Coordinates of C-alpha atoms in Angstrom, one line a residue:
Chain A
M1 CA 43.1 -7.9 -68.5
K2 CA 43.3 -9.7 -65.1
D3 CA 46.7 -11.2 -63.5
K4 CA 48.4 -14.3 -64.6
K5 CA 48.0 -16.4 -61.6
L6 CA 50.0 -19.5 -63.0
E7 CA 51.9 -19.5 -66.0
V8 CA 53.8 -22.6 -67.0
K9 CA 56.0 -22.9 -69.9
N10 CA 57.1 -26.1 -71.3
L11 CA 57.1 -28.3 -68.6
T12 CA 58.5 -31.9 -68.7
F13 CA 58.3 -34.0 -66.2
A14 CA 59.2 -37.9 -66.2
Y15 CA 59.2 -40.8 -63.3
R16 CA 62.0 -42.5 -65.1
Q17 CA 64.0 -41.2 -67.7
D18 CA 62.3 -43.5 -70.6
K19 CA 59.2 -42.2 -70.0
K20 CA 58.2 -39.6 -69.8
V21 CA 54.7 -38.4 -67.7
L22 CA 53.7 -35.1 -68.8
E23 CA 55.3 -33.6 -71.8
N24 CA 55.7 -29.7 -73.4
I25 CA 52.6 -28.6 -71.4
N26 CA 52.0 -25.3 -71.7
F27 CA 48.9 -22.7 -70.0
E28 CA 48.2 -19.9 -68.1
V29 CA 45.6 -19.6 -65.1
V30 CA 44.8 -15.8 -64.7
S31 CA 42.8 -14.4 -61.4
G32 CA 39.8 -15.5 -60.4
E33 CA 39.5 -18.0 -62.7
I34 CA 38.6 -21.6 -62.1
L35 CA 40.1 -24.1 -64.2
A36 CA 39.4 -28.4 -64.5
I37 CA 42.0 -30.7 -65.4
I38 CA 40.3 -33.8 -66.5
G39 CA 41.5 -36.7 -68.5
Q40 CA 41.5 -40.4 -68.2
N41 CA 43.6 -42.4 -65.2
G42 CA 47.3 -42.2 -65.7
S43 CA 47.2 -39.1 -68.1
G44 CA 49.9 -37.1 -65.4
K45 CA 47.0 -35.0 -63.9
S46 CA 48.0 -36.0 -60.2
T47 CA 51.4 -35.2 -61.4
L48 CA 51.2 -32.1 -62.9
L49 CA 49.7 -31.0 -60.1
K50 CA 52.3 -32.1 -58.0
N51 CA 55.0 -29.9 -59.9
L52 CA 52.8 -26.7 -59.8
I53 CA 53.1 -27.2 -56.1
G54 CA 56.7 -28.2 -55.5
L55 CA 56.2 -31.6 -55.1
L56 CA 58.0 -32.5 -58.0
E57 CA 60.7 -31.2 -59.9
P58 CA 59.9 -30.3 -63.5
D59 CA 63.2 -32.5 -65.8
R60 CA 62.0 -28.8 -68.3
G61 CA 60.6 -25.9 -68.4
T62 CA 59.2 -23.4 -66.3
I63 CA 56.6 -22.8 -63.7
K64 CA 55.6 -19.0 -62.3
I65 CA 52.9 -18.3 -59.3
N66 CA 52.0 -14.7 -59.7
G67 CA 54.8 -13.5 -62.2
K68 CA 58.1 -15.1 -59.7
N69 CA 59.4 -18.7 -61.0
T70 CA 59.1 -21.6 -58.3
E71 CA 62.4 -23.0 -59.1
G72 CA 64.3 -23.4 -56.6
L73 CA 61.6 -22.2 -53.5
N74 CA 61.2 -24.8 -50.9
I75 CA 57.6 -26.2 -50.9
S76 CA 56.2 -24.2 -47.5
D77 CA 57.5 -21.0 -49.4
L78 CA 55.0 -21.7 -52.3
S79 CA 52.3 -23.0 -49.6
R80 CA 51.7 -18.2 -48.8
E81 CA 50.9 -18.9 -52.7
V82 CA 49.2 -22.0 -53.4
G83 CA 47.5 -23.9 -51.0
F84 CA 47.0 -27.6 -52.1
V85 CA 43.9 -30.1 -50.6
L86 CA 45.6 -33.7 -51.3
Q87 CA 43.2 -36.7 -52.2
N88 CA 42.3 -38.1 -48.9
P89 CA 41.9 -35.8 -46.4
D90 CA 43.0 -38.8 -43.3
M91 CA 46.6 -38.1 -44.0
Q92 CA 46.1 -34.1 -44.1
L93 CA 44.8 -34.5 -40.4
F94 CA 47.4 -34.5 -38.1
A95 CA 45.8 -32.7 -34.4
Q96 CA 43.6 -33.2 -32.0
T97 CA 41.1 -30.8 -32.5
V98 CA 39.3 -28.7 -36.2
E99 CA 40.9 -25.5 -34.3
E100 CA 44.5 -26.8 -34.3
E101 CA 44.0 -28.5 -37.7
V102 CA 43.1 -25.5 -38.5
A103 CA 45.7 -22.8 -36.7
F104 CA 48.6 -25.4 -38.1
G105 CA 49.7 -23.8 -41.0
L106 CA 48.9 -20.6 -39.6
K107 CA 51.2 -21.0 -36.9
N108 CA 53.8 -22.1 -39.4
L109 CA 53.2 -19.0 -40.9
G110 CA 54.5 -17.2 -37.4
Y111 CA 50.8 -15.9 -37.3
E112 CA 49.8 -13.7 -33.9
K113 CA 47.3 -15.0 -31.5
E114 CA 44.7 -12.7 -31.6
L115 CA 44.8 -12.6 -35.2
L116 CA 45.2 -16.3 -35.5
E117 CA 42.0 -16.7 -33.6
Q118 CA 40.7 -14.2 -36.4
K119 CA 41.3 -16.1 -39.3
I120 CA 40.6 -19.8 -37.7
T121 CA 36.7 -18.8 -37.3
E122 CA 36.3 -17.3 -40.7
A123 CA 38.1 -20.4 -42.4
L124 CA 35.3 -22.6 -40.2
E125 CA 32.6 -20.7 -41.2
T126 CA 33.5 -20.5 -44.9
V127 CA 33.0 -24.4 -44.9
G128 CA 30.6 -24.8 -42.3
L129 CA 32.1 -26.0 -39.5
R130 CA 32.2 -23.4 -36.9
E131 CA 30.2 -25.7 -34.4
K132 CA 32.4 -28.3 -34.4
R133 CA 35.9 -26.3 -34.2
K134 CA 36.0 -28.5 -31.2
E135 CA 35.6 -32.6 -32.4
F136 CA 38.5 -35.1 -33.0
P137 CA 39.2 -34.9 -36.9
P138 CA 39.3 -38.2 -37.8
A139 CA 36.0 -39.3 -35.6
L140 CA 34.3 -36.8 -38.1
S141 CA 32.1 -37.6 -41.6
H142 CA 34.5 -37.9 -44.7
G143 CA 32.6 -34.8 -46.0
D144 CA 33.5 -32.6 -43.0
R145 CA 37.3 -34.5 -42.9
T146 CA 37.5 -32.8 -46.1
K147 CA 36.3 -29.2 -45.6
V148 CA 38.3 -29.3 -42.4
V149 CA 41.3 -29.6 -44.3
I150 CA 40.3 -26.9 -47.0
A151 CA 39.2 -24.7 -43.9
S152 CA 43.2 -25.1 -43.2
V153 CA 44.3 -24.5 -46.2
L154 CA 42.2 -21.1 -46.5
A155 CA 42.7 -20.2 -43.1
M156 CA 46.4 -19.5 -44.6
D157 CA 45.3 -17.5 -47.9
P158 CA 46.5 -18.3 -50.6
D159 CA 45.6 -16.6 -53.5
I160 CA 45.7 -20.1 -55.6
I161 CA 43.7 -22.9 -54.3
I162 CA 44.2 -26.6 -55.9
L163 CA 42.7 -29.4 -55.3
D164 CA 42.8 -32.7 -56.3
E165 CA 39.5 -35.0 -56.9
P166 CA 38.3 -33.0 -53.3
T167 CA 34.6 -34.6 -54.6
L168 CA 36.1 -38.0 -54.4
G169 CA 34.0 -40.1 -52.0
Q170 CA 31.6 -37.4 -51.0
D171 CA 27.5 -37.9 -51.2
H172 CA 25.8 -35.5 -53.1
T173 CA 24.6 -33.1 -50.8
G174 CA 28.7 -33.4 -50.1
T175 CA 29.4 -32.3 -53.5
C176 CA 27.6 -29.3 -53.9
Q177 CA 28.2 -28.0 -50.6
L178 CA 32.2 -28.2 -51.2
M179 CA 31.2 -26.8 -54.6
N180 CA 29.2 -24.0 -53.7
I181 CA 32.2 -22.8 -51.1
L182 CA 34.7 -23.0 -53.9
T183 CA 32.5 -21.0 -55.9
R184 CA 31.6 -18.8 -53.3
L185 CA 35.8 -18.2 -52.4
N186 CA 36.3 -17.5 -56.5
R187 CA 33.7 -15.1 -56.3
E188 CA 35.5 -13.5 -53.7
G189 CA 38.7 -13.4 -55.6
K190 CA 40.1 -17.0 -55.6
T191 CA 41.9 -19.0 -58.3
V192 CA 40.9 -22.5 -58.0
I193 CA 42.3 -25.3 -59.8
L194 CA 41.1 -28.9 -59.4
V195 CA 40.9 -32.0 -60.6
T196 CA 38.2 -34.1 -61.3
H197 CA 35.9 -36.8 -63.2
D198 CA 32.6 -35.9 -62.3
M199 CA 31.5 -34.1 -65.5
S200 CA 28.4 -32.6 -64.5
L201 CA 30.7 -30.5 -62.0
V202 CA 32.5 -29.1 -64.5
A203 CA 29.5 -28.4 -66.8
R204 CA 27.7 -27.0 -63.7
Y205 CA 30.8 -24.8 -61.8
V206 CA 33.8 -24.6 -64.4
D207 CA 35.0 -22.0 -66.5
R208 CA 37.5 -23.2 -68.4
V209 CA 38.8 -27.1 -68.8
M210 CA 42.1 -28.5 -69.4
V211 CA 42.4 -31.6 -70.9
L212 CA 45.3 -34.1 -70.5
N213 CA 45.9 -37.0 -72.3
K214 CA 49.4 -39.6 -72.3
G215 CA 50.4 -36.7 -70.9
K216 CA 50.1 -33.8 -73.2
I217 CA 47.3 -31.3 -73.2
I218 CA 44.8 -32.1 -76.0
L219 CA 42.7 -29.2 -75.4
Q220 CA 41.6 -26.1 -73.7
G221 CA 38.7 -24.5 -73.6
G222 CA 35.2 -23.8 -72.1
P223 CA 33.3 -26.8 -70.8
R224 CA 30.6 -26.1 -74.0
E225 CA 33.8 -26.3 -76.6
V226 CA 35.4 -29.5 -74.6
F227 CA 32.0 -31.6 -74.6
S228 CA 31.3 -30.4 -78.3
Q229 CA 34.1 -32.3 -79.5
P230 CA 33.4 -35.7 -80.1
D231 CA 36.9 -36.7 -81.0
V232 CA 38.7 -35.0 -77.7
I233 CA 35.8 -36.9 -75.8
L234 CA 36.5 -40.9 -77.7
Q235 CA 40.4 -40.2 -77.3
S236 CA 40.4 -38.9 -73.8
H237 CA 37.5 -40.9 -72.3
I238 CA 35.4 -38.1 -70.6
K239 CA 31.6 -39.4 -70.6
P240 CA 29.7 -36.2 -71.1
P241 CA 27.2 -35.3 -68.3
L242 CA 23.8 -36.3 -68.7
S243 CA 22.2 -33.7 -69.7
N244 CA 24.6 -32.8 -72.3
R245 CA 24.4 -36.2 -73.8
L246 CA 20.3 -35.7 -73.4
G247 CA 20.7 -32.9 -75.3
K248 CA 22.4 -34.4 -78.1
K249 CA 20.4 -37.1 -78.1
L250 CA 17.2 -34.0 -78.7
Q251 CA 19.2 -31.8 -81.0
Q252 CA 17.2 -32.9 -84.2
E253 CA 14.2 -33.2 -82.3
L254 CA 14.2 -29.7 -80.0
N255 CA 16.3 -27.8 -82.6
I256 CA 18.5 -27.2 -80.1
D257 CA 22.1 -25.4 -81.8
K258 CA 24.3 -25.6 -78.8
E259 CA 26.1 -27.6 -76.4
V260 CA 23.7 -28.2 -73.3
L261 CA 25.8 -28.1 -70.3
T262 CA 23.4 -28.6 -67.5
I263 CA 19.5 -29.9 -66.6
K264 CA 18.2 -26.2 -65.8
E265 CA 19.5 -25.6 -69.5
L266 CA 17.9 -28.4 -71.2
G267 CA 14.4 -28.3 -68.8
E268 CA 14.5 -24.4 -70.1
I269 CA 15.0 -25.4 -73.2
I270 CA 12.3 -28.3 -73.5
I271 CA 9.6 -25.8 -71.6
E272 CA 10.4 -22.9 -74.4
R273 CA 10.4 -25.2 -77.6
T274 CA 7.5 -26.9 -75.8
L275 CA 5.2 -23.9 -75.3
R276 CA 6.1 -22.4 -78.6
R277 CA 4.5 -25.8 -80.7
K278 CA 1.3 -25.3 -78.6
V279 CA 1.4 -21.7 -79.7
Q280 CA 2.2 -23.0 -83.6
Chain B
M1 CA 63.2 -44.2 -48.0
P2 CA 63.5 -46.8 -50.7
R3 CA 59.8 -48.8 -50.3
I4 CA 60.4 -52.1 -48.8
R5 CA 58.3 -54.0 -51.0
Y6 CA 58.8 -57.0 -53.5
I7 CA 60.3 -56.6 -56.7
A8 CA 59.9 -58.9 -59.5
G9 CA 62.6 -60.2 -61.1
D10 CA 64.2 -63.8 -61.8
S11 CA 67.5 -64.2 -60.1
F12 CA 68.9 -66.9 -58.2
L13 CA 67.3 -65.3 -54.5
H14 CA 63.8 -65.1 -56.6
R15 CA 63.8 -68.8 -57.7
L16 CA 65.1 -69.8 -54.3
D17 CA 62.5 -71.6 -51.9
P18 CA 61.1 -69.6 -49.5
R19 CA 62.0 -71.7 -46.6
V20 CA 65.6 -71.5 -47.6
K21 CA 65.5 -67.7 -47.1
F22 CA 63.5 -67.7 -44.8
I23 CA 66.0 -70.1 -42.2
L24 CA 69.1 -68.0 -43.4
V25 CA 67.9 -64.8 -43.0
I26 CA 67.0 -65.5 -39.1
M27 CA 70.5 -67.4 -39.1
A28 CA 72.4 -64.8 -40.3
T29 CA 70.5 -62.3 -37.5
L30 CA 71.7 -63.8 -35.0
L31 CA 74.8 -63.9 -36.2
I32 CA 75.2 -60.4 -36.6
F33 CA 73.8 -59.9 -32.8
I34 CA 76.6 -63.0 -31.5
V35 CA 79.9 -61.6 -33.3
S36 CA 81.9 -58.9 -31.8
N37 CA 85.3 -59.0 -34.5
Y38 CA 85.1 -56.3 -37.2
I39 CA 86.5 -58.2 -39.5
V40 CA 83.7 -61.1 -39.1
L41 CA 80.9 -58.3 -39.2
T42 CA 83.1 -56.7 -42.2
L43 CA 82.5 -60.3 -43.9
A44 CA 78.8 -60.3 -43.4
F45 CA 78.2 -57.2 -44.5
L46 CA 80.0 -57.8 -47.8
S47 CA 78.7 -61.2 -47.7
T48 CA 75.3 -59.1 -48.4
L49 CA 76.3 -56.9 -50.4
L50 CA 77.4 -59.7 -53.2
V51 CA 73.5 -61.1 -52.4
W52 CA 71.6 -58.0 -53.2
K53 CA 74.1 -58.0 -56.5
L54 CA 73.6 -61.3 -57.0
A55 CA 69.7 -61.0 -56.3
S56 CA 69.3 -57.8 -59.2
I57 CA 68.4 -55.5 -56.3
P58 CA 68.9 -52.1 -57.0
L59 CA 72.1 -51.0 -54.9
N60 CA 71.4 -47.4 -54.7
I61 CA 68.7 -48.8 -52.3
I62 CA 71.1 -48.6 -49.5
S63 CA 72.5 -45.2 -50.0
G64 CA 68.7 -44.3 -49.3
Y65 CA 69.1 -46.4 -45.8
L66 CA 72.4 -45.0 -45.6
K67 CA 71.0 -41.4 -45.6
L68 CA 68.3 -41.8 -43.1
L69 CA 70.0 -43.9 -41.2
A70 CA 73.3 -41.1 -40.8
G71 CA 72.5 -39.5 -38.2
L72 CA 71.6 -42.3 -36.0
F73 CA 75.3 -43.8 -37.0
I74 CA 76.8 -40.4 -35.6
I75 CA 74.8 -40.3 -32.9
I76 CA 76.1 -44.1 -31.6
I77 CA 79.3 -42.9 -32.5
I78 CA 79.1 -40.1 -30.2
L79 CA 77.8 -41.5 -27.0
Q80 CA 79.7 -44.9 -27.3
A81 CA 83.1 -42.2 -27.7
M82 CA 81.7 -40.8 -24.3
F83 CA 80.5 -43.3 -22.3
Y84 CA 82.2 -46.5 -23.1
N85 CA 84.2 -48.0 -20.6
G86 CA 88.0 -47.9 -23.2
T87 CA 91.2 -47.0 -21.8
T88 CA 93.0 -45.6 -24.7
I89 CA 92.0 -42.2 -23.6
L90 CA 91.5 -39.5 -27.2
L91 CA 90.3 -36.5 -25.1
E92 CA 89.6 -35.5 -21.4
P93 CA 86.3 -35.1 -19.7
L94 CA 84.6 -32.0 -20.6
L95 CA 83.7 -31.6 -16.6
P96 CA 86.6 -32.1 -14.3
A97 CA 86.6 -35.1 -11.9
F98 CA 85.3 -32.6 -9.3
V99 CA 81.9 -32.2 -10.9
P100 CA 79.5 -34.0 -8.6
I101 CA 77.5 -36.7 -10.7
L102 CA 79.2 -35.7 -14.3
G103 CA 82.3 -35.0 -13.4
G104 CA 85.2 -37.1 -15.0
L105 CA 83.0 -38.7 -17.6
G106 CA 83.0 -38.1 -21.7
N107 CA 86.1 -39.0 -21.6
I108 CA 86.4 -40.1 -25.3
T109 CA 88.0 -42.8 -26.0
L110 CA 89.5 -45.4 -29.2
E111 CA 87.9 -47.7 -28.0
G112 CA 84.8 -46.4 -27.7
I113 CA 85.2 -44.7 -31.1
L114 CA 85.8 -48.4 -32.4
F115 CA 82.6 -50.3 -30.6
G116 CA 80.2 -47.3 -31.9
L117 CA 81.3 -48.1 -35.6
L118 CA 81.1 -51.5 -34.6
L119 CA 77.4 -51.0 -33.8
S120 CA 76.6 -49.0 -36.5
L121 CA 77.8 -51.6 -39.1
R122 CA 75.7 -54.1 -36.8
V123 CA 72.6 -51.8 -37.9
L124 CA 73.8 -51.5 -41.1
T125 CA 74.3 -55.0 -42.0
L126 CA 70.9 -55.9 -40.4
V127 CA 69.3 -53.2 -41.8
C128 CA 70.9 -54.8 -45.1
L129 CA 69.8 -58.2 -45.0
L130 CA 66.2 -58.0 -43.9
P131 CA 64.8 -56.4 -46.5
L132 CA 65.9 -59.1 -48.7
F133 CA 64.0 -61.8 -48.1
I134 CA 60.9 -59.4 -48.6
Y135 CA 62.8 -57.9 -52.0
T136 CA 62.8 -61.4 -53.1
T137 CA 59.7 -63.4 -52.1
S138 CA 56.2 -63.0 -53.0
L139 CA 53.3 -62.4 -50.6
E140 CA 52.3 -65.8 -52.0
N141 CA 55.3 -67.7 -51.9
M142 CA 56.1 -65.9 -48.3
I143 CA 53.0 -67.4 -46.8
L144 CA 53.6 -70.6 -48.3
G145 CA 56.8 -70.6 -47.1
L146 CA 56.1 -70.2 -43.4
V147 CA 53.4 -72.7 -43.6
K148 CA 55.6 -75.0 -44.4
L149 CA 58.0 -74.3 -42.2
G150 CA 55.2 -75.7 -40.0
L151 CA 53.5 -72.0 -38.1
P152 CA 49.6 -72.0 -38.8
Y153 CA 48.2 -70.0 -41.8
K154 CA 46.6 -67.0 -39.9
I155 CA 49.9 -66.5 -38.2
A156 CA 51.8 -66.6 -41.6
F157 CA 49.0 -64.6 -42.9
I158 CA 49.4 -61.8 -39.9
V159 CA 52.7 -61.4 -40.2
T160 CA 53.3 -61.8 -44.3
T161 CA 50.2 -59.1 -44.5
A162 CA 52.2 -56.7 -41.8
L163 CA 55.0 -56.8 -44.0
N164 CA 53.2 -56.1 -46.9
Q165 CA 51.8 -53.1 -45.4
M166 CA 55.4 -51.3 -44.9
P167 CA 55.1 -50.1 -48.2
I168 CA 51.6 -49.0 -47.6
L169 CA 52.6 -46.9 -44.6
Q170 CA 56.1 -45.5 -46.0
E171 CA 53.2 -44.3 -48.8
E172 CA 51.7 -42.7 -46.1
I173 CA 54.4 -41.2 -43.7
E174 CA 55.7 -39.6 -47.2
E175 CA 51.9 -38.6 -47.6
I176 CA 51.9 -36.5 -44.1
I177 CA 54.9 -35.1 -44.8
N178 CA 54.1 -33.5 -47.9
A179 CA 50.0 -32.1 -46.3
Q180 CA 52.9 -30.5 -43.5
T181 CA 54.9 -29.6 -45.5
L182 CA 52.2 -27.5 -48.2
R183 CA 50.6 -25.8 -44.5
G184 CA 54.5 -24.5 -44.6
F185 CA 55.5 -26.4 -41.8
T186 CA 59.9 -26.1 -43.0
V187 CA 61.2 -29.2 -40.5
F188 CA 61.3 -32.3 -42.7
E189 CA 62.1 -30.1 -46.0
S190 CA 64.8 -27.9 -44.3
G191 CA 65.5 -28.6 -40.3
N192 CA 68.1 -30.1 -39.1
F193 CA 68.6 -34.2 -37.8
L194 CA 66.5 -32.9 -33.9
E195 CA 64.0 -31.0 -35.0
K196 CA 63.1 -34.1 -37.8
L197 CA 63.2 -36.3 -34.8
K198 CA 60.8 -34.1 -32.5
A199 CA 58.7 -34.1 -35.3
Y200 CA 58.2 -37.1 -35.8
P201 CA 55.6 -37.8 -33.3
T202 CA 52.7 -35.7 -35.1
L203 CA 52.8 -38.4 -37.7
V204 CA 51.9 -40.8 -35.4
L205 CA 47.9 -39.5 -35.5
P206 CA 47.0 -40.1 -38.9
L207 CA 49.0 -42.7 -39.5
V208 CA 47.6 -45.0 -37.0
F209 CA 43.9 -43.9 -37.7
G210 CA 44.5 -44.7 -41.6
A211 CA 46.1 -48.2 -40.3
M212 CA 43.5 -48.9 -38.0
R213 CA 40.7 -47.7 -41.1
R214 CA 42.3 -50.0 -43.2
S215 CA 42.7 -52.9 -40.6
Q216 CA 39.0 -52.8 -40.4
L217 CA 38.1 -53.2 -43.8
M218 CA 41.0 -55.9 -44.4
G219 CA 38.7 -57.5 -41.7
V220 CA 35.4 -57.5 -43.4
A221 CA 36.9 -58.0 -47.1
M222 CA 38.5 -61.2 -45.3
D223 CA 35.3 -62.2 -43.8
S224 CA 33.1 -61.5 -47.0
R225 CA 35.6 -64.1 -47.9
A226 CA 35.3 -66.8 -45.4
F227 CA 38.5 -66.5 -44.0
G228 CA 39.2 -69.2 -41.4
V229 CA 35.8 -71.0 -41.8
S230 CA 37.5 -74.4 -43.3
K231 CA 40.9 -75.9 -41.2
E232 CA 42.0 -77.2 -44.2
R233 CA 43.4 -75.0 -46.7
T234 CA 44.5 -75.3 -50.5
F235 CA 47.1 -73.3 -52.0
I236 CA 47.0 -72.9 -55.7
T237 CA 51.4 -73.6 -55.9
E238 CA 53.2 -75.9 -54.1
I239 CA 56.6 -75.5 -53.4
R240 CA 59.1 -78.4 -53.3
M241 CA 62.7 -78.0 -52.0
K242 CA 64.7 -78.9 -55.0
S243 CA 69.0 -80.0 -54.9
L244 CA 70.2 -76.4 -55.7
D245 CA 67.8 -75.3 -52.7
W246 CA 69.4 -77.7 -50.5
L247 CA 73.1 -77.2 -51.8
I248 CA 72.2 -72.9 -50.7
L249 CA 71.0 -74.4 -47.5
V250 CA 73.8 -76.3 -47.0
T251 CA 76.5 -73.9 -48.1
G252 CA 74.9 -70.8 -46.0
F253 CA 75.0 -73.0 -43.1
C254 CA 78.4 -73.4 -43.3
Y255 CA 79.8 -70.5 -44.6
L256 CA 77.7 -68.9 -41.9
T257 CA 79.6 -71.3 -39.0
F258 CA 82.6 -70.6 -40.4
L259 CA 82.2 -66.9 -40.2
L260 CA 80.8 -68.1 -36.2
L261 CA 83.7 -70.0 -35.5
L262 CA 86.1 -67.1 -37.4
N263 CA 84.7 -64.9 -34.1
F264 CA 86.0 -67.1 -31.6
I265 CA 88.7 -66.9 -33.2

């Protein structure tokens, strides 16, 4: 059985007393999992993330990271175990060069010079920015700026990486590169939690999905399970990926008996059915 | 820190003509700089608090300012206590007179402490007074008021846009501090005042670049909507001085003159 990396029980939070933003949230994330949190704007996704990393304190309930209750812990203490990439990379770049940026967190954790060098190189290699280590971060492209932030978080070697809409404003290539980095990290043992509105990413890369609606979890399950629930889709204003919608349209025509997630899957089904018809 | 932005409401201050508010705030600011009498300054501070109450702006915002400025006030009082040329010595200098250059300095005087308190009260009154105009005046009314006072539209727009950027900058400062804390930087979380003061320059780079990017985008958006093309600019709303506005302007002027005279008595 896999370790529980994150355990949230009965979490309730309100910015104003009369309006709860999160209500009775319960979920667990196990080691090596990729969890996507989805839901329409204002459903409480970012607030939930801020509670997880200590930027906000829950009104009720408990959050355990690696079995340790986070109540009363400083954000900087949590940063050893949880890395958080905020939505806007520009507010997370404070240094003159890429390598100094990556070194920022490591210096705060008290790494010695030799290990510091090694960690910086490893982190920049992981995100493919080794050649740009001497460059001025704000002058990089949006995609590269996001990668610098991810490298800075990775260098600190947290068990859990949380990302708030990391692909926002990225082109297709940037999105794929970023998701491939996250998938690779996940294979190496990191637990990844991300908030996203991009359902094609959810379909292609994610193990488990949590759907939030008006501060409550309305469904948790695999992407196939989530996209197969029309009432949940309607309630949370999710638009399933094109491949899934196309699969549903062709369901009767091609006798498809499962939820189609990716274009690759749909392509394989179409080829297989077409060949079968030809043989018959 | 409390956000300095318009707080929608229907108080008398919200309804007051923006020109009246602007003129009274400028006059009150000058008065606060001029007066050096403790009683007058205390009266000015209490009057400002009363206006806050009447404008239905939450008073707990002031406690946020106090928290932020407490360190500064302590430094002001300590420096004035040590270096003000007072006569009532409470504590002898730490360095005796025969020590070259610094010898004999650092007498803690009663007058110094009182002057430090006066300066702190002056800063606090100003900090409570100036945002009142922003809290109770919508951006549109602010521009309109400044234009009606004779300021060219472009200048009025620049001034109000700059004021409007304040809450955005505040949010960005918070976001940068959060980002640094999330990477194990403990100073903003648990550091003392001096440590925090030393760490603030690290916020400048992202803040400046963010502001530059935003202003470039704003410039393009304004150009694409024909900003400054026509010299004759129209406004959707019109403002006109009503009798209540005149009454408050005259009353305010009289009260501020009274405080000024009180200072010299």
